[in-house]
Tab-separated table of C-alpha atoms in Angstrom:
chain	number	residue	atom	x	y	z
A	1	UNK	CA	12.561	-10.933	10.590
A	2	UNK	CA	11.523	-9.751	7.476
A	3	UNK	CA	12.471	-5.831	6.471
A	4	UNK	CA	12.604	-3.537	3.878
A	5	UNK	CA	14.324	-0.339	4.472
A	6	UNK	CA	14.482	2.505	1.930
A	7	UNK	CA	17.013	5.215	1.148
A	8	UNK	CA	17.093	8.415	1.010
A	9	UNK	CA	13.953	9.350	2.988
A	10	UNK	CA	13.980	12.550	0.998
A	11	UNK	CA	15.503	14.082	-2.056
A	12	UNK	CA	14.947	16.989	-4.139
A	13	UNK	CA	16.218	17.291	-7.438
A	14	UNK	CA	16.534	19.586	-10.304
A	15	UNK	CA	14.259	19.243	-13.544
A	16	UNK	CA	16.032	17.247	-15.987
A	17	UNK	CA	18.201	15.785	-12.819
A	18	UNK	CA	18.883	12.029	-13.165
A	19	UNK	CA	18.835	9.931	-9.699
A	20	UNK	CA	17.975	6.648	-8.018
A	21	UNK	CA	15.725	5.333	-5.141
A	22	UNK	CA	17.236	2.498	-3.196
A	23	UNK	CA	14.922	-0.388	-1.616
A	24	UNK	CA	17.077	-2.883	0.361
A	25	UNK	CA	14.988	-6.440	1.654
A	26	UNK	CA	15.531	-8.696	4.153
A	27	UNK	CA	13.385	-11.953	3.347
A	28	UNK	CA	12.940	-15.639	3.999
A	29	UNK	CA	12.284	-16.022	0.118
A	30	UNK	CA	11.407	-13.378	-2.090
A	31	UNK	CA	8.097	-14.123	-3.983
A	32	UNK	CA	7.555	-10.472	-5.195
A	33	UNK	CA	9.026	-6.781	-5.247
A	34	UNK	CA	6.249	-4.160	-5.532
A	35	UNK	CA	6.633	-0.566	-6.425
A	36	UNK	CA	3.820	2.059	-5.626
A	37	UNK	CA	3.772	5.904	-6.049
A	38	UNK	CA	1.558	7.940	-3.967
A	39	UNK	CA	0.259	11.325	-4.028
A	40	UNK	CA	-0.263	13.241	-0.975
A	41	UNK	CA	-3.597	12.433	0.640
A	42	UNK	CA	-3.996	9.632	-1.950
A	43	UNK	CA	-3.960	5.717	-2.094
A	44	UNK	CA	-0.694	4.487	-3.404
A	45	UNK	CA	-0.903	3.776	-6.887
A	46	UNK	CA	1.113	0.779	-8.700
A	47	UNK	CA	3.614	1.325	-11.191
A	48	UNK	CA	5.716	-2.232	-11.096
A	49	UNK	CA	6.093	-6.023	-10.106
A	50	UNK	CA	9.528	-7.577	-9.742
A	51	UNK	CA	10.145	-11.499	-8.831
A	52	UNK	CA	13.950	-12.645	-9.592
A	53	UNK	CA	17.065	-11.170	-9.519
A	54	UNK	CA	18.168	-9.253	-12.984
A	55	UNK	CA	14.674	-8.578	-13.749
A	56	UNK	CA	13.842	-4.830	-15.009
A	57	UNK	CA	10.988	-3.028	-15.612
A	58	UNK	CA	10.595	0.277	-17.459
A	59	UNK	CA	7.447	2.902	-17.289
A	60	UNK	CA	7.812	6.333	-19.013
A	61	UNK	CA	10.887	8.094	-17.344
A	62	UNK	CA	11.169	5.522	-14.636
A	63	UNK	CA	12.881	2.129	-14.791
A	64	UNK	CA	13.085	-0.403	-11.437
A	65	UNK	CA	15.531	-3.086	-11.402
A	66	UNK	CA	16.035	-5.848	-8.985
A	67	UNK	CA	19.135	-8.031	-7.437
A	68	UNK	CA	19.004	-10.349	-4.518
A	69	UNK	CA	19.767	-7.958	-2.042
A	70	UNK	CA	18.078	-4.984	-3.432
A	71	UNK	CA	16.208	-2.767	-5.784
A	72	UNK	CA	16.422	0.692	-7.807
A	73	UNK	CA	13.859	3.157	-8.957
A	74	UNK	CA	16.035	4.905	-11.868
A	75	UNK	CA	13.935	8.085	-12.267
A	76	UNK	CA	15.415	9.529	-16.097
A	77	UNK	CA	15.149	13.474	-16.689
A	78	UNK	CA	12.147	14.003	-13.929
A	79	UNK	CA	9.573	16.647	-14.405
A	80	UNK	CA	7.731	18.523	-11.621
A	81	UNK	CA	4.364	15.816	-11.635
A	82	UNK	CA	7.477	13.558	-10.995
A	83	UNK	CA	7.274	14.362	-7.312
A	84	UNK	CA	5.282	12.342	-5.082
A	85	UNK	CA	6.308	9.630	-2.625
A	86	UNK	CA	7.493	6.074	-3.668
A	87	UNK	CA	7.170	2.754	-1.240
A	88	UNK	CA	8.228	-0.170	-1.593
A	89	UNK	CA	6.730	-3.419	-0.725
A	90	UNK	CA	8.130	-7.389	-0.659
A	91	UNK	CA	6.091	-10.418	-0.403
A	92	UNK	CA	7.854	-13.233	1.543
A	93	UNK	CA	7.651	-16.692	0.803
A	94	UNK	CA	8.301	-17.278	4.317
A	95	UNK	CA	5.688	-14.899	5.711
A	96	UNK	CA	1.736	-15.168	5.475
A	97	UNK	CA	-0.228	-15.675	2.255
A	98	UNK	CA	-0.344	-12.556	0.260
A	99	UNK	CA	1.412	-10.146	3.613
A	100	UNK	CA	3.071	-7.171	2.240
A	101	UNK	CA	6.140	-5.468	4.231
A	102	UNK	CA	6.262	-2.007	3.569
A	103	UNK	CA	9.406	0.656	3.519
A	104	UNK	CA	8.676	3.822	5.027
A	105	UNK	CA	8.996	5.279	2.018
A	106	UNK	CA	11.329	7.800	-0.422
A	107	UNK	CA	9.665	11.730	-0.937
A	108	UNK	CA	10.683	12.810	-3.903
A	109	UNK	CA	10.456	16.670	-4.686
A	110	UNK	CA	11.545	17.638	-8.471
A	111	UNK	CA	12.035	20.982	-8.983
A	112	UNK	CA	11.535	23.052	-12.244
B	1	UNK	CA	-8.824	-0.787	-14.871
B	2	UNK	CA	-8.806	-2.003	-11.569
B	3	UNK	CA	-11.342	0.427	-8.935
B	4	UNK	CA	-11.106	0.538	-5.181
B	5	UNK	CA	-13.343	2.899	-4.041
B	6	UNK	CA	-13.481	3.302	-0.257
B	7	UNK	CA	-16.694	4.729	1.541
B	8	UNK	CA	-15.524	8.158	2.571
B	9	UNK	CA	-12.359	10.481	1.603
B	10	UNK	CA	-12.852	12.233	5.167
B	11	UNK	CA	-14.705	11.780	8.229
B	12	UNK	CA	-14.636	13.309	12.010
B	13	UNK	CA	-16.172	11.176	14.562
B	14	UNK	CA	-16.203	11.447	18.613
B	15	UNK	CA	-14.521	9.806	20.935
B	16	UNK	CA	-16.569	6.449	21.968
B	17	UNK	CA	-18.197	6.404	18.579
B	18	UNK	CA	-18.553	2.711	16.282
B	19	UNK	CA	-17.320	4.041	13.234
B	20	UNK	CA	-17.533	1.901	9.620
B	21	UNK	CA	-15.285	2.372	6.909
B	22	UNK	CA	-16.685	0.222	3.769
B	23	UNK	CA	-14.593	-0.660	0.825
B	24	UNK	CA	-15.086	-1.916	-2.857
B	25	UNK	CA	-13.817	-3.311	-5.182
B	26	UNK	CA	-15.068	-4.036	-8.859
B	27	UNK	CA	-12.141	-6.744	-10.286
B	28	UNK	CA	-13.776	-10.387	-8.142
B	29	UNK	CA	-10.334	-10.195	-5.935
B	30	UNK	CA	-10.374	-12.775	-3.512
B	31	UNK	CA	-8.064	-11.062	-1.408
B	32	UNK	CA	-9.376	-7.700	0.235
B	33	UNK	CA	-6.872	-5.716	3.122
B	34	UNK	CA	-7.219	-2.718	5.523
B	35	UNK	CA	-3.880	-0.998	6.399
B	36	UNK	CA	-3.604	2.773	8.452
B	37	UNK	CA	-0.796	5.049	7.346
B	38	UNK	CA	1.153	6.784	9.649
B	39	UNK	CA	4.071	9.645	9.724
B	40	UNK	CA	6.931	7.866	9.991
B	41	UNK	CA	5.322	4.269	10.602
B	42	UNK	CA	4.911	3.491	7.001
B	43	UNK	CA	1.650	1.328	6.153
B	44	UNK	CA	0.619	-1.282	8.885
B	45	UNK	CA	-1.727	-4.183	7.996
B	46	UNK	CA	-5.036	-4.373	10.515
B	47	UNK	CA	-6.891	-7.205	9.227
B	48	UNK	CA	-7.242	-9.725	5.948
B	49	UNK	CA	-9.340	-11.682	4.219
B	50	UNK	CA	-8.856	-13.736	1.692
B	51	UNK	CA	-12.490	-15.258	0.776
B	52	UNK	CA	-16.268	-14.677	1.900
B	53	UNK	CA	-16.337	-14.927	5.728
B	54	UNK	CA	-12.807	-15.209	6.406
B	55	UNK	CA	-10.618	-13.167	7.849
B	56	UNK	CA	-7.080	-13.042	9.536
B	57	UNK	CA	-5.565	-10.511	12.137
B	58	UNK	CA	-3.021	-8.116	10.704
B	59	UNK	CA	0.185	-6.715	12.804
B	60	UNK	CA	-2.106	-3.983	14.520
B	61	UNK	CA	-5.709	-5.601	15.016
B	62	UNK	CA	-6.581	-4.436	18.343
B	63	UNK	CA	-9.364	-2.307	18.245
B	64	UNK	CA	-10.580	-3.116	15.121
B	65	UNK	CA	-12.809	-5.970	13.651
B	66	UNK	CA	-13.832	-6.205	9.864
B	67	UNK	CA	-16.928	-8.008	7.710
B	68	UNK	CA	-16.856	-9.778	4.746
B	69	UNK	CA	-20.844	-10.818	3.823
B	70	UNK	CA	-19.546	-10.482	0.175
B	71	UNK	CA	-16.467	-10.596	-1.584
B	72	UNK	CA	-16.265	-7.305	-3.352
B	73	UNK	CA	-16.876	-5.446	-0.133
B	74	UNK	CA	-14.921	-5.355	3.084
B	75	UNK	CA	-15.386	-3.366	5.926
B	76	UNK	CA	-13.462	-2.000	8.502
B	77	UNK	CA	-15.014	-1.278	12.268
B	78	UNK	CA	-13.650	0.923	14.638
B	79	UNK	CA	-15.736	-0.440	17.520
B	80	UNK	CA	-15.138	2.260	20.160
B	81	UNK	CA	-13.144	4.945	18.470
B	82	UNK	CA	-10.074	6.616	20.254
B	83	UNK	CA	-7.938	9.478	19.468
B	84	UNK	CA	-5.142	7.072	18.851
B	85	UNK	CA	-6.865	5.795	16.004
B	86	UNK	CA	-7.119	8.942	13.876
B	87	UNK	CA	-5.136	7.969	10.748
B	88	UNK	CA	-5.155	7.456	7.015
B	89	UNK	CA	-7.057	4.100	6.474
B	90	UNK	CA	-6.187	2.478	3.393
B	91	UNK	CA	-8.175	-0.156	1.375
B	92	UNK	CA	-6.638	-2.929	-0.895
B	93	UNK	CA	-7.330	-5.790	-2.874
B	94	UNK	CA	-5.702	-8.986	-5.327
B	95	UNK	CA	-5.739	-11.934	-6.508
B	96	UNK	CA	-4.746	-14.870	-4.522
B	97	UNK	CA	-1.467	-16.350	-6.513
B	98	UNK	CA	0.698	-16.274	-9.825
B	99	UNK	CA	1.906	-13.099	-11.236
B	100	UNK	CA	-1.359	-11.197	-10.400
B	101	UNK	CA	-0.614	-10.904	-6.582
B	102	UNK	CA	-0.164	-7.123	-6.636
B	103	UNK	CA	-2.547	-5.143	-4.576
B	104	UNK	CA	-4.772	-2.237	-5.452
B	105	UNK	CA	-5.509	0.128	-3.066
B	106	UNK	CA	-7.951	2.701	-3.018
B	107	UNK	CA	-8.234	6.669	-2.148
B	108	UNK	CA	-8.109	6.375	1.326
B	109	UNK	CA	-9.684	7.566	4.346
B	110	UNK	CA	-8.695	10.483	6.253
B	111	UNK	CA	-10.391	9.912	10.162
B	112	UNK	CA	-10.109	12.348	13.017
B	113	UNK	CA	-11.353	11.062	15.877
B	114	UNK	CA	-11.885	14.098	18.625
């Protein structure tokens, strides 16, 4: 079955305070690695696409990166408007046309 | 820019009542999606549809049908609304295939259902 589980479910850092998200997938065939942020009562908003292994992607202070097994939200120096919560998301080539599989999800609270 | 924009940000409805939640979007997507959001449950996919008419069953479809007359709008219909169903309803859309796949989702929804 397919599965995405994220890590931590919550962390709270310090302005300035370098960290990663984790986003580990278990897939038939992975067509597509989607990053979202979302705000509290908001619609998740999309910050990146990844689709093969090595593949990275850089916005601002945040940088995702991709292997077979897994993927990393680098967040670099985070400010306060930093905090929000970040899901991740596969699409399966195995699974139906266009069917993302959410994680529950990483809340991030940065600090000043 | 891509623009979901999704009926209401908040509504309250009884027990018993149909409720509608309609949903927009302004980028010709041929695929449009209706998720809920829950505490700890993560996003859960209710219904699809990827093209005028169609539509396919999500993990969680009971209780809920949807209409597509048009493909920039898709709504959601909560035939005989339950307390069960108050959530965070959550609008999406994309393209069918290639490297434009990613979805778009809109404001959301907040329903409380008494």
């Amino acid at each position: 079955e397919d599965q995405v589980t994220q890590s931590p479910e919550a962390l709270r850092l310090q302005e300035g305070e370098s960290s990663s998200l984790n986003c580990s997938y278990t897939v038939s065939g992975l067509r597509g690695l989607f990053w979202y942020r979302q705000d509290p009562g908001k619609g998740p908003e999309f910050l990146f696409t990844l689709y093969s292994a090595g593949e990275e992607k850089e916005k601002e202070r945040l940088k995702a990166t991709l292997t077979k097994k897994e993927s990393f939200l680098h967040i670099t120096a985070p400010k306060p408007e930093d905090s929000a919560t970040y899901l991740c998301a596969v699409l399966s080539l195995g699974g139906a046309t266009n069917k993302l599989i959410f994680g529950t999800g990483t809340l991030l609270a940065v600090q000043p | 820019d891509v623009k979901v924009t999704q009926s209401s940000r908040y509504l309250v409805k009884r027990t018993g009542e149909k409720v509608f939640l309609e949903c927009v979007q302004d980028m010709d997507h041929e695929n449009m999606f209706w998720y809920r959001q829950d505490p700890g449950l993560g996003l859960r996919l209710i219904y699809f549809s990827y093209d005028v008419k169609m539509k396919e069953k999500g993990d969680i479809p009971e209780g809920y049908s949807v209409s597509r007359e048009k493909k920039e709008r898709f709504s959601l219909i909560l035939e005989s609304a339950s307390t069960n169903q108050t959530s965070m309803y959550l609008c999406a859309s994309s393209f069918s295939s290639g490297v434009q796949e990613t979805q778009y989702f809109g404001p959301g929804t907040r329903l409380l259902v008494l």
